Amino acid sequence: MIISPADGVVSNIKEMVPPKALGLGNEKLIRISIFMSVFSVHVNRTPVTGEVTHLEYIPGKFVSVADKDSEDNERQLIGMTASNGEKVGFIQIAGLIARRIYCPLKIGE
């Protein structure tokens, strides 16, 4: 089971090849984007029980991402291996208003 890692609105569901940095392969996987407005609780949770296997912070811009996915914005990539062995990746993207990402996770947690 995968739980929603963020409060907000599902803004996009599509198949995409994940970023290479997450180590999830070159096949298209389902990507679910969740947009958090200024009224959302800006806390993210890990979507599965498991172990953190990858962390990568990417500095970038702070443009609005309400209607699109931004590859230009600051973001944090997180890869996990779920308790059942499945690999899961998720990405936090900063926006025009929420301009900071705080990720206290450590590889192996």
PDB file of C-alpha atoms in Angstrom, residues 44-104:
ATOM      1  CA  ASN A  44       5.572  15.468   3.462  1.00  0.00           C
ATOM      2  CA  ARG A  45       5.514  11.893   4.658  1.00  0.00           C
ATOM      3  CA  THR A  46       7.258   8.846   3.263  1.00  0.00           C
ATOM      4  CA  PRO A  47       4.637   6.993   1.177  1.00  0.00           C
ATOM      5  CA  VAL A  48       5.777   3.478   2.135  1.00  0.00           C
ATOM      6  CA  THR A  49       7.401   1.629   5.016  1.00  0.00           C
ATOM      7  CA  GLY A  50      10.939   0.737   4.046  1.00  0.00           C
ATOM      8  CA  GLU A  51      14.485   2.029   3.744  1.00  0.00           C
ATOM      9  CA  VAL A  52      15.770   5.259   2.213  1.00  0.00           C
ATOM     10  CA  THR A  53      18.218   4.293  -0.545  1.00  0.00           C
ATOM     11  CA  HIS A  54      18.790   7.549  -2.401  1.00  0.00           C
ATOM     12  CA  LEU A  55      18.812  11.274  -1.616  1.00  0.00           C
ATOM     13  CA  GLU A  56      19.715  14.002  -4.066  1.00  0.00           C
ATOM     14  CA  TYR A  57      19.143  17.738  -3.643  1.00  0.00           C
ATOM     15  CA  ILE A  58      19.034  19.797  -6.854  1.00  0.00           C
ATOM     16  CA  PRO A  59      19.157  23.601  -6.538  1.00  0.00           C
ATOM     17  CA  GLY A  60      17.052  25.583  -8.979  1.00  0.00           C
ATOM     18  CA  LYS A  61      14.525  28.304  -9.631  1.00  0.00           C
ATOM     19  CA  PHE A  62      11.313  29.170  -7.785  1.00  0.00           C
ATOM     20  CA  VAL A  63       8.655  29.490 -10.486  1.00  0.00           C
ATOM     21  CA  SER A  64       4.982  28.574 -10.167  1.00  0.00           C
ATOM     22  CA  VAL A  65       4.273  24.867 -10.608  1.00  0.00           C
ATOM     23  CA  ALA A  66       0.473  25.001 -10.228  1.00  0.00           C
ATOM     24  CA  ASP A  67      -0.296  23.883 -13.772  1.00  0.00           C
ATOM     25  CA  LYS A  68       2.852  22.008 -14.779  1.00  0.00           C
ATOM     26  CA  ASP A  69       5.670  19.885 -13.484  1.00  0.00           C
ATOM     27  CA  SER A  70       8.860  21.936 -13.256  1.00  0.00           C
ATOM     28  CA  GLU A  71      12.259  20.507 -13.989  1.00  0.00           C
ATOM     29  CA  ASP A  72      13.788  23.952 -13.421  1.00  0.00           C
ATOM     30  CA  ASN A  73      12.782  24.388  -9.776  1.00  0.00           C
ATOM     31  CA  GLU A  74      14.650  23.445  -6.617  1.00  0.00           C
ATOM     32  CA  ARG A  75      13.849  19.839  -5.766  1.00  0.00           C
ATOM     33  CA  GLN A  76      14.719  16.912  -3.532  1.00  0.00           C
ATOM     34  CA  LEU A  77      14.772  13.385  -5.001  1.00  0.00           C
ATOM     35  CA  ILE A  78      14.140  10.510  -2.601  1.00  0.00           C
ATOM     36  CA  GLY A  79      14.376   6.813  -3.399  1.00  0.00           C
ATOM     37  CA  MET A  80      13.191   4.029  -1.115  1.00  0.00           C
ATOM     38  CA  THR A  81      12.955   0.281  -1.075  1.00  0.00           C
ATOM     39  CA  ALA A  82       9.618  -0.689   0.435  1.00  0.00           C
ATOM     40  CA  SER A  83       9.320  -3.495   2.981  1.00  0.00           C
ATOM     41  CA  ASN A  84       8.051  -5.796   0.190  1.00  0.00           C
ATOM     42  CA  GLY A  85      11.128  -5.056  -1.964  1.00  0.00           C
ATOM     43  CA  GLU A  86       9.412  -2.684  -4.414  1.00  0.00           C
ATOM     44  CA  LYS A  87      11.341   0.455  -5.354  1.00  0.00           C
ATOM     45  CA  VAL A  88       9.540   3.789  -4.903  1.00  0.00           C
ATOM     46  CA  GLY A  89      10.714   7.288  -5.797  1.00  0.00           C
ATOM     47  CA  PHE A  90       9.265  10.646  -4.918  1.00  0.00           C
ATOM     48  CA  ILE A  91      10.313  14.224  -5.529  1.00  0.00           C
ATOM     49  CA  GLN A  92       9.642  17.377  -3.551  1.00  0.00           C
ATOM     50  CA  ILE A  93       9.570  20.512  -5.732  1.00  0.00           C
ATOM     51  CA  ALA A  94       9.777  24.043  -4.311  1.00  0.00           C
ATOM     52  CA  GLY A  95       7.543  26.680  -5.863  1.00  0.00           C
ATOM     53  CA  LEU A  96       6.957  30.383  -6.142  1.00  0.00           C
ATOM     54  CA  ILE A  97       5.698  30.764  -2.541  1.00  0.00           C
ATOM     55  CA  ALA A  98       7.076  27.701  -0.706  1.00  0.00           C
ATOM     56  CA  ARG A  99      10.721  28.302  -1.533  1.00  0.00           C
ATOM     57  CA  ARG A 100      12.469  25.941   0.844  1.00  0.00           C
ATOM     58  CA  ILE A 101      12.783  22.194   1.080  1.00  0.00           C
ATOM     59  CA  TYR A 102      13.785  20.668   4.396  1.00  0.00           C
ATOM     60  CA  CYS A 103      14.493  16.940   4.220  1.00  0.00           C
ATOM     61  CA  PRO A 104      15.891  15.389   7.423  1.00  0.00           C
TER      62      PRO A 104
END
